[in-house]
XYZ file of N, CA and C in Angstrom:
642
model
N 0.942 -1.147 -0.072
C -0.036 0.144 0.103
C 0.921 1.229 -0.023
N 0.598 1.979 -0.952
C 1.446 3.415 -1.048
C 1.026 4.601 -0.130
N 2.048 5.113 0.444
C 1.760 6.139 1.378
C 1.281 7.220 0.582
N 0.266 8.002 1.313
C -0.593 9.132 0.580
C 0.315 10.289 1.183
N 0.693 11.132 0.597
C 1.497 12.361 1.151
C 0.853 13.573 0.365
N 0.629 14.456 0.982
C 0.044 15.768 0.708
C 1.133 16.884 0.811
N 1.427 17.563 -0.414
C 2.632 18.668 -0.249
C 1.804 19.913 -0.525
N 1.859 20.770 0.631
C 1.310 22.052 0.393
C 2.248 23.135 0.592
N 3.522 22.904 0.224
C 4.768 23.979 0.262
C 4.260 25.049 -0.525
N 4.446 26.275 0.138
C 4.203 27.522 -0.758
C 2.788 27.940 -0.404
N 1.910 27.218 0.249
C 0.403 27.354 0.511
C 0.231 28.189 1.605
N -0.896 28.814 1.833
C -1.191 29.549 3.045
C -2.669 29.140 3.330
N -2.770 28.638 4.891
C -3.964 28.109 5.157
C -4.479 29.083 6.262
N -5.802 29.249 6.170
C -6.467 29.989 7.636
C -7.414 29.112 8.179
N -7.103 28.679 9.471
C -7.958 27.854 10.258
C -8.687 28.474 11.290
N -10.210 28.371 11.305
C -10.982 29.059 12.280
C -11.048 28.228 13.577
N -11.153 28.632 14.653
C -11.256 27.625 15.734
C -10.046 26.734 15.793
N -8.782 27.361 15.485
C -7.471 26.587 15.412
C -6.907 26.353 16.489
N -7.112 26.998 17.740
C -6.296 26.761 18.911
C -6.374 25.685 19.649
N -7.542 24.864 19.531
C -7.726 23.784 20.267
C -8.531 22.710 19.507
N -8.592 21.529 20.048
C -9.413 20.243 19.514
C -8.932 20.078 18.177
N -10.090 19.756 17.287
C -10.042 19.205 15.876
C -9.183 20.383 15.258
N -9.684 21.665 15.399
C -9.071 22.766 14.608
C -7.591 22.850 14.730
N -7.049 22.513 15.958
C -5.438 22.617 16.346
C -4.851 21.512 15.650
N -5.378 20.319 15.528
C -4.964 19.155 14.961
C -4.944 19.420 13.470
N -5.960 20.045 12.923
C -5.948 20.372 11.552
C -4.754 21.440 11.150
N -4.700 22.458 11.977
C -3.640 23.381 11.991
C -2.166 22.875 11.677
N -1.787 21.967 12.738
C -0.611 21.261 12.759
C -0.317 20.335 11.570
N -1.387 19.616 11.130
C -1.371 18.841 9.835
C -0.887 19.523 8.754
N -1.759 20.644 8.461
C -1.385 21.455 7.435
C 0.101 21.971 7.509
N 0.380 22.492 8.484
C 1.738 22.782 8.653
C 3.183 21.708 8.205
N 2.671 20.578 8.793
C 3.352 19.365 8.643
C 3.453 19.005 7.043
N 2.488 19.532 6.432
C 2.151 19.278 4.984
C 2.720 20.264 4.202
N 3.299 21.383 4.925
C 4.163 22.445 4.131
C 3.566 23.702 4.214
N 2.443 23.950 4.575
C 1.727 25.322 4.712
C 1.977 26.189 5.585
N 2.118 27.573 5.359
C 2.155 28.415 6.580
C 0.478 28.569 7.102
N 0.441 28.835 8.337
C -0.718 28.594 8.818
C -1.431 29.818 9.709
N -2.420 30.428 9.569
C -3.103 31.412 10.426
C -4.073 30.755 11.386
N -3.900 30.886 12.522
C -4.713 30.338 13.461
C -5.704 31.361 14.100
N -6.946 31.058 13.998
C -8.093 32.106 14.393
C -8.467 31.486 15.796
N -8.642 32.299 16.748
C -9.190 31.845 18.053
C -10.242 33.135 18.360
N -11.012 32.761 19.512
C -11.894 33.768 20.157
C -11.478 33.951 21.367
N -11.504 32.783 22.400
C -11.194 32.966 23.704
C -9.940 32.013 24.081
N -9.231 31.326 23.355
C -8.507 30.321 23.587
C -6.878 30.944 23.116
N -6.726 32.029 23.573
C -5.398 32.513 22.952
C -4.355 31.823 23.447
N -4.202 31.416 24.751
C -3.031 30.511 25.206
C -2.888 29.176 24.485
N -3.871 28.598 24.173
C -3.770 27.437 23.391
C -3.327 27.826 22.015
N -3.988 28.828 21.286
C -3.730 29.032 19.902
C -2.115 29.488 19.841
N -1.570 30.286 20.908
C -0.217 30.721 20.755
C 0.631 29.464 20.890
N 0.251 28.591 21.644
C 1.294 27.210 21.803
C 1.006 26.529 20.420
N -0.093 26.638 19.741
C -0.210 25.802 18.405
C 0.825 26.507 17.400
N 0.573 27.810 17.519
C 1.650 28.731 16.645
C 3.003 28.408 16.692
N 3.396 28.226 18.281
C 4.757 28.053 18.267
C 5.306 26.698 17.734
N 4.465 25.778 17.882
C 4.577 24.275 17.474
C 4.824 24.436 15.805
N 3.982 25.251 15.229
C 3.943 25.267 13.861
C 5.384 25.875 13.400
N 5.796 27.008 14.210
C 7.074 27.611 13.939
C 8.219 26.714 14.064
N 8.012 25.697 15.077
C 9.085 24.659 15.264
C 9.172 23.695 14.270
N 8.025 23.570 13.568
C 8.092 22.546 12.438
C 8.818 23.354 11.300
N 8.918 24.751 11.225
C 9.592 25.562 10.215
C 8.686 26.101 9.481
N 7.383 26.241 9.574
C 6.506 27.008 8.806
C 6.110 28.359 9.672
N 5.772 29.467 8.863
C 5.305 30.497 9.427
C 3.829 30.417 9.953
N 3.677 31.221 11.200
C 2.172 31.021 11.683
C 2.017 32.136 12.522
N 0.906 32.839 12.477
C 0.281 33.560 13.370
C -1.141 33.408 14.159
N -1.159 33.732 15.318
C -2.653 33.565 15.816
C -3.361 34.887 15.971
N -4.543 34.922 15.552
C -5.421 36.153 15.385
C -6.682 35.852 16.214
N -7.015 36.921 17.147
C -8.143 36.724 17.685
C -9.488 37.454 16.884
N -10.368 36.777 16.640
C -11.801 37.127 15.896
C -12.833 36.291 16.408
N -14.159 37.141 16.599
C -15.158 36.501 16.615
C -15.920 36.182 15.380
N -15.967 35.039 14.908
C -16.249 34.702 13.416
C -17.964 34.841 13.316
N -18.580 35.121 14.561
C -19.996 35.309 14.408
C -20.266 36.785 13.932
N -19.125 37.543 13.870
C -19.364 38.965 13.311
C -18.711 39.009 12.014
N -19.547 39.387 10.947
C -18.879 39.342 9.714
C -17.845 40.503 9.535
N -17.929 41.603 10.181
C -16.918 42.525 10.220
C -15.546 42.162 10.751
N -15.513 41.338 11.892
C -14.363 40.569 12.359
C -13.734 39.411 11.469
N -14.584 38.948 10.601
C -14.364 37.853 9.749
C -13.458 38.479 8.557
N -13.971 39.719 8.205
C -13.186 40.484 7.155
C -11.668 40.891 7.701
N -11.739 41.402 9.047
C -10.661 41.802 9.459
C -9.474 40.744 9.682
N -10.142 39.335 9.946
C -9.263 38.222 10.054
C -8.727 38.008 8.770
N -9.571 38.128 7.746
C -8.851 37.721 6.476
C -7.760 38.908 5.983
N -8.082 40.076 6.238
C -7.218 41.057 6.087
C -5.878 40.956 6.724
N -5.761 40.613 7.873
C -4.694 40.579 8.798
C -3.765 39.230 8.167
N -4.471 38.222 7.845
C -3.766 37.057 7.335
C -3.152 37.481 5.977
N -4.042 38.226 5.011
C -3.328 38.549 3.820
C -2.083 39.657 3.872
N -2.183 40.503 4.949
C -1.036 41.312 5.173
C 0.187 40.804 5.396
N 0.108 39.568 6.253
C 1.344 38.840 6.629
C 1.753 37.781 5.439
N 0.814 37.060 5.091
C 1.235 36.090 4.052
C 0.945 36.302 2.610
N 0.062 37.477 2.214
C -0.120 37.859 1.023
C -1.405 37.311 0.406
N -1.662 36.171 0.766
C -2.995 35.497 0.393
C -3.515 34.514 1.171
N -4.584 33.867 0.925
C -5.048 32.681 1.634
C -5.473 31.694 0.501
N -4.959 30.476 0.568
C -5.010 29.434 -0.377
C -6.068 28.415 0.061
N -6.117 28.310 1.443
C -6.898 27.247 1.987
C -7.763 27.875 3.066
N -9.066 27.731 3.133
C -9.854 27.994 4.267
C -10.348 26.794 4.923
N -10.074 26.592 6.197
C -10.965 25.522 7.040
C -11.887 26.349 8.141
N -13.062 26.108 7.737
C -13.998 26.711 8.629
C -14.420 25.841 9.785
N -13.625 25.933 10.949
C -13.694 24.813 11.971
C -14.559 25.230 13.219
N -14.461 26.696 13.338
C -15.011 27.198 14.574
C -16.660 27.144 14.443
N -17.139 26.591 15.673
C -18.464 26.598 15.623
C -18.888 26.381 17.229
N -20.349 26.696 17.286
C -20.900 26.703 18.844
C -22.087 25.945 18.694
N -22.561 25.409 19.850
C -23.795 24.745 20.134
C -24.331 25.192 21.223
N -25.793 25.316 21.417
C -26.527 25.528 22.558
C -27.788 24.508 22.491
N -27.617 23.507 23.308
C -28.782 22.417 23.192
C -30.006 22.755 23.982
N -31.006 23.247 23.096
C -32.400 23.421 23.492
C -33.132 22.870 22.601
N -34.320 22.510 23.074
C -35.523 22.214 22.093
C -36.017 23.453 21.548
N -36.727 23.579 20.469
C -37.168 24.585 19.676
C -37.944 25.541 20.516
N -38.825 24.987 21.416
C -39.819 25.777 22.188
C -39.055 26.479 23.292
N -37.838 26.121 23.567
C -37.014 26.696 24.818
C -35.975 27.552 24.125
N -35.639 27.798 22.898
C -34.745 28.419 22.218
C -35.199 30.026 22.076
N -34.539 30.925 22.685
C -34.661 32.374 22.416
C -34.183 32.886 20.939
N -34.800 33.970 20.632
C -33.969 34.456 19.354
C -32.640 34.697 19.387
N -32.034 35.479 20.412
C -30.730 35.696 20.629
C -29.714 34.517 20.390
N -30.166 33.354 21.112
C -29.443 32.060 20.998
C -29.240 31.479 19.412
N -30.447 31.476 18.933
C -30.570 31.099 17.363
C -29.771 31.823 16.572
N -29.955 33.181 16.623
C -29.011 34.011 15.958
C -27.544 33.926 16.023
N -27.102 33.635 17.442
C -25.714 33.535 17.632
C -25.186 32.144 17.063
N -25.814 31.236 17.167
C -25.599 29.749 16.483
C -25.364 29.995 15.044
N -26.413 30.703 14.513
C -26.326 30.835 13.185
C -25.271 31.577 12.576
N -25.036 32.877 13.362
C -23.942 33.628 13.038
C -22.575 32.959 12.703
N -22.347 32.140 13.896
C -21.010 31.601 14.137
C -20.944 30.548 13.259
N -21.957 29.783 12.959
C -21.583 28.314 12.242
C -22.091 28.536 10.919
N -23.079 29.477 10.557
C -23.437 29.458 9.019
C -23.104 30.637 8.394
N -23.219 31.937 8.977
C -23.063 33.014 8.281
C -21.534 33.430 8.227
N -20.917 32.829 9.200
C -19.219 33.043 8.845
C -19.020 32.222 7.480
N -19.504 31.207 7.282
C -18.945 30.438 5.984
C -19.272 31.303 4.790
N -20.699 32.100 4.779
C -20.699 32.861 3.876
C -19.832 34.154 3.797
N -19.534 34.610 4.795
C -18.566 35.771 4.903
C -17.100 35.366 4.311
N -16.647 34.434 4.799
C -15.403 33.997 4.200
C -15.518 33.497 2.679
N -16.547 33.051 2.287
C -16.581 32.555 0.786
C -16.696 34.052 0.209
N -17.360 34.927 0.525
C -17.225 36.434 -0.290
C -16.052 37.021 -0.203
N -15.322 36.822 1.118
C -14.120 37.590 1.074
C -13.018 36.985 0.307
N -12.914 35.649 0.141
C -11.863 34.763 -0.248
C -11.822 34.230 -1.604
N -13.039 33.969 -1.894
C -13.040 33.312 -3.253
C -12.779 34.046 -4.302
N -12.846 35.424 -4.504
C -12.702 36.247 -5.511
C -10.991 35.810 -5.802
N -9.999 36.098 -4.939
C -8.681 35.817 -4.809
C -8.320 34.389 -5.239
N -9.017 33.456 -4.767
C -8.651 32.188 -5.245
C -9.081 32.001 -6.596
N -10.112 32.508 -7.144
C -10.548 32.381 -8.573
C -9.517 32.972 -9.435
N -9.232 34.027 -8.940
C -8.035 34.849 -9.607
C -6.843 34.068 -9.838
N -6.184 33.435 -8.828
C -5.204 32.790 -8.880
C -5.290 31.032 -9.246
N -6.544 30.787 -9.525
C -6.989 29.537 -10.082
C -6.570 28.392 -9.206
N -6.531 28.795 -7.837
C -6.155 27.820 -6.796
C -6.975 28.327 -5.489
N -7.579 27.223 -5.018
C -8.342 27.551 -3.731
C -8.916 26.159 -3.025
N -9.124 26.144 -1.936
C -9.721 24.940 -1.151
C -10.418 25.645 -0.092
N -11.716 25.188 -0.010
C -12.730 25.857 0.945
C -13.447 24.587 1.491
N -13.125 24.477 2.758
C -13.373 23.155 3.596
C -14.166 23.773 5.012
N -15.538 23.092 5.049
C -16.199 23.400 6.318
C -16.322 22.268 6.987
N -15.944 22.217 8.276
C -16.062 21.177 9.334
C -17.708 21.338 9.928
N -18.304 20.207 9.789
C -19.775 20.302 10.230
C -19.857 19.057 11.145
N -21.056 18.597 10.991
C -21.385 17.505 12.017
C -22.489 16.589 11.400
N -22.419 15.297 11.614
C -23.394 14.430 11.187
C -25.041 14.735 11.738
N -25.119 15.608 12.618
C -26.382 16.112 13.373
C -27.212 16.585 11.857
N -26.541 17.027 11.168
C -27.534 17.494 9.887
C -28.013 16.440 9.091
N -27.516 15.374 9.060
C -27.925 14.235 8.350
C -28.791 13.162 9.224
N -28.617 13.334 10.635
C -29.329 12.608 11.518
C -30.406 13.367 12.504
N -31.110 14.543 11.677
C -31.787 15.232 12.480
C -32.903 14.879 13.587
N -33.361 13.556 12.734
C -34.521 13.195 13.647
C -34.150 12.611 15.178
N -32.570 12.255 15.355
C -32.437 11.697 16.504
C -31.840 12.808 17.680
N -31.778 14.102 17.122
C -31.177 15.076 17.796
C -32.078 16.261 18.320
N -33.155 16.018 19.316
C -34.053 16.993 19.410
C -33.646 18.187 20.357
N -32.558 18.178 21.012
C -31.816 19.372 21.418
C -31.144 20.138 20.539
N -30.999 19.759 19.297
C -29.808 20.586 18.554
C -30.402 20.918 17.207
N -31.799 21.420 17.279
C -32.529 21.829 15.999
C -31.632 22.821 15.117
N -31.080 23.767 15.778
C -30.410 24.794 15.079
C -29.234 24.418 14.313
N -28.412 23.296 14.978
C -27.438 22.608 14.227
C -27.837 21.794 12.952
N -29.068 21.203 13.190
C -29.517 20.463 12.125
C -29.675 21.278 10.988
N -30.354 22.492 11.108
C -30.503 23.416 9.836
C -29.065 23.865 9.353
N -28.041 24.269 10.366
C -26.836 24.663 9.788
C -25.935 23.549 9.150
N -25.903 22.412 9.599
C -25.119 21.547 9.221
C -25.638 20.837 7.846
N -26.981 20.819 7.871
C -27.767 20.292 6.569
C -27.358 21.350 5.541
N -27.327 22.424 5.908
C -27.157 23.662 4.654
C -25.864 23.547 4.030
N -24.821 23.182 4.938
C -23.426 23.017 4.477
C -23.469 22.317 3.013
N -24.180 21.275 3.043
C -24.277 20.409 1.784
C -24.699 21.069 0.382
N -25.508 21.775 0.779
C -26.316 22.528 -0.339
C -25.489 23.803 -0.583
N -24.770 24.649 0.310
C -23.982 25.867 0.290
C -22.560 25.298 -0.673
N -22.013 24.328 -0.356
C -20.812 24.171 -0.974
C -21.204 23.461 -2.375
N -22.209 22.767 -2.568
C -22.673 22.337 -3.902
C -22.975 23.549 -4.759
N -23.862 24.451 -4.191
C -24.157 25.688 -5.104
C -23.213 26.956 -4.916
N -22.111 26.628 -4.397
C -21.033 27.681 -4.342
C -20.086 27.698 -5.497
N -20.249 26.530 -6.124
C -19.289 26.259 -7.317
C -20.126 25.876 -8.438
N -19.980 26.437 -9.601
C -20.293 25.978 -10.896
C -19.375 25.516 -11.866
N -19.741 24.892 -12.799
C -18.578 24.257 -13.809
C -17.999 25.468 -14.459
N -18.517 26.656 -14.518
C -17.474 27.746 -14.843
C -16.577 28.139 -14.096
N -16.381 27.718 -12.750
C -15.426 28.141 -11.722
C -14.337 27.221 -11.700
N -13.035 27.846 -11.753
C -11.899 27.067 -11.850
C -11.621 26.139 -10.497
N -12.396 26.577 -9.504
C -12.280 25.731 -8.202
C -13.457 24.656 -8.124
N -14.038 24.479 -9.119
C -15.133 23.449 -9.151
C -14.864 22.218 -8.583
N -15.762 21.592 -7.360
C -15.563 20.337 -6.704
C -14.352 20.750 -5.840
N -13.844 21.663 -5.386
C -12.846 22.078 -4.246
C -13.511 22.616 -3.242
N -14.738 22.697 -3.207
C -15.321 22.957 -1.757
C -15.859 21.688 -1.120
N -15.560 21.551 0.153
C -15.964 20.400 0.798
C -16.348 20.358 2.115
N -17.589 19.786 2.499
C -17.960 19.602 3.911
C -17.716 18.370 4.740
N -16.797 18.453 5.622
C -16.460 17.211 6.432
C -17.275 17.023 7.689
N -18.298 16.205 7.685
C -19.071 16.065 8.990
C -18.737 14.805 9.923
N -18.376 15.126 11.085
C -18.030 14.255 12.154
C -19.455 13.699 12.533
N -19.450 12.504 12.840
C -20.451 11.694 13.172
C -20.687 11.672 14.719
N -19.803 11.280 15.513
C -19.886 11.176 16.992
C -18.537 11.515 17.676
N -17.710 12.455 17.209
C -16.392 12.752 17.584
C -16.314 13.560 18.873
N -15.735 13.013 19.885
C -15.719 13.939 21.142
C -14.929 15.022 20.885
N -15.400 16.102 21.303
C -14.642 17.558 20.988
C -14.512 18.190 22.176
N -13.824 19.388 22.363
C -13.923 20.345 23.569
C -15.347 20.849 23.407
N -15.829 21.315 22.524
C -17.159 21.814 22.373
C -18.271 20.926 23.124
N -18.150 19.604 22.662
C -19.291 18.786 23.010
C -19.096 18.580 24.461
N -17.682 18.578 25.108
C -17.595 18.530 26.382
C -18.185 19.487 27.313
N -18.391 20.634 26.819
C -19.154 21.703 27.572
C -20.743 21.504 27.592
N -21.156 20.577 26.748
C -22.521 20.472 26.894
C -22.936 18.905 27.164
N -22.169 18.414 28.189
C -22.485 17.375 28.782
C -23.847 17.308 29.723
N -24.471 18.425 29.889
C -25.666 18.315 30.817
C -26.845 17.594 30.023
N -26.592 17.507 28.647
C -27.511 16.946 27.870
C -26.963 15.668 27.049
N -27.108 14.464 28.059
C -26.368 13.350 27.742
C -27.460 12.570 26.761
N -28.731 12.828 27.093
C -29.871 12.177 26.008
C -30.076 12.944 24.846
N -29.309 13.779 24.341
C -29.809 14.602 23.334
C -29.825 13.842 22.081
N -28.985 12.836 21.833
C -28.785 11.934 20.514
C -29.742 10.867 20.516
N -30.651 10.623 21.669
C -31.470 9.414 21.574
C -32.668 9.820 20.585
N -33.137 8.886 19.957
C -34.185 9.042 18.949
C -35.555 9.451 19.835
N -36.148 10.421 19.206
C -37.466 10.769 19.886
C -38.726 10.905 18.723
N -39.794 10.763 19.095
C -40.872 10.840 18.017
C -42.012 11.529 18.872
């Protein structure tokens, strides 16, 4: 069996939520493949700085940038700061996400809007800011990290907003690229089924949220 090696030498990646958990692992893997990596964080500055230092020890350039991706203005600033240092962004990994496990009848507007802004609206904001440059350079990779919740919606009664968001990523990525676009088939959504994450650990007060209900 042949080893599969990805060479990203000379490429620049931006990983949202890259300071810890899955995002940190992705950031390190991209650096090991030869990419320079911008790490976005919101509250995990210490962890993000440690990942930045590890990437620099690998021999790649890195920086950690604070931004709340639930705010499209901060998304734009995040892109601008990355481009100022690295001149471009070739790979976007949209990993940042939040969840608030409540049933629909218990979900206030503010909670719905916050989850939608961080998990879905940010994807649109980054696509709007990054795709023109990717198309001009004829290279780009746009990767969204989502959840199997969007495909198993009937089992997750506490996570209806996540079901809407994660299910929409399939449509967004398919509709985001046409045959006329040089990046066609380069948008990908990776949906974890039941992966333990830092974020999930913060929601253990709802251990039965994945049980089938009717």
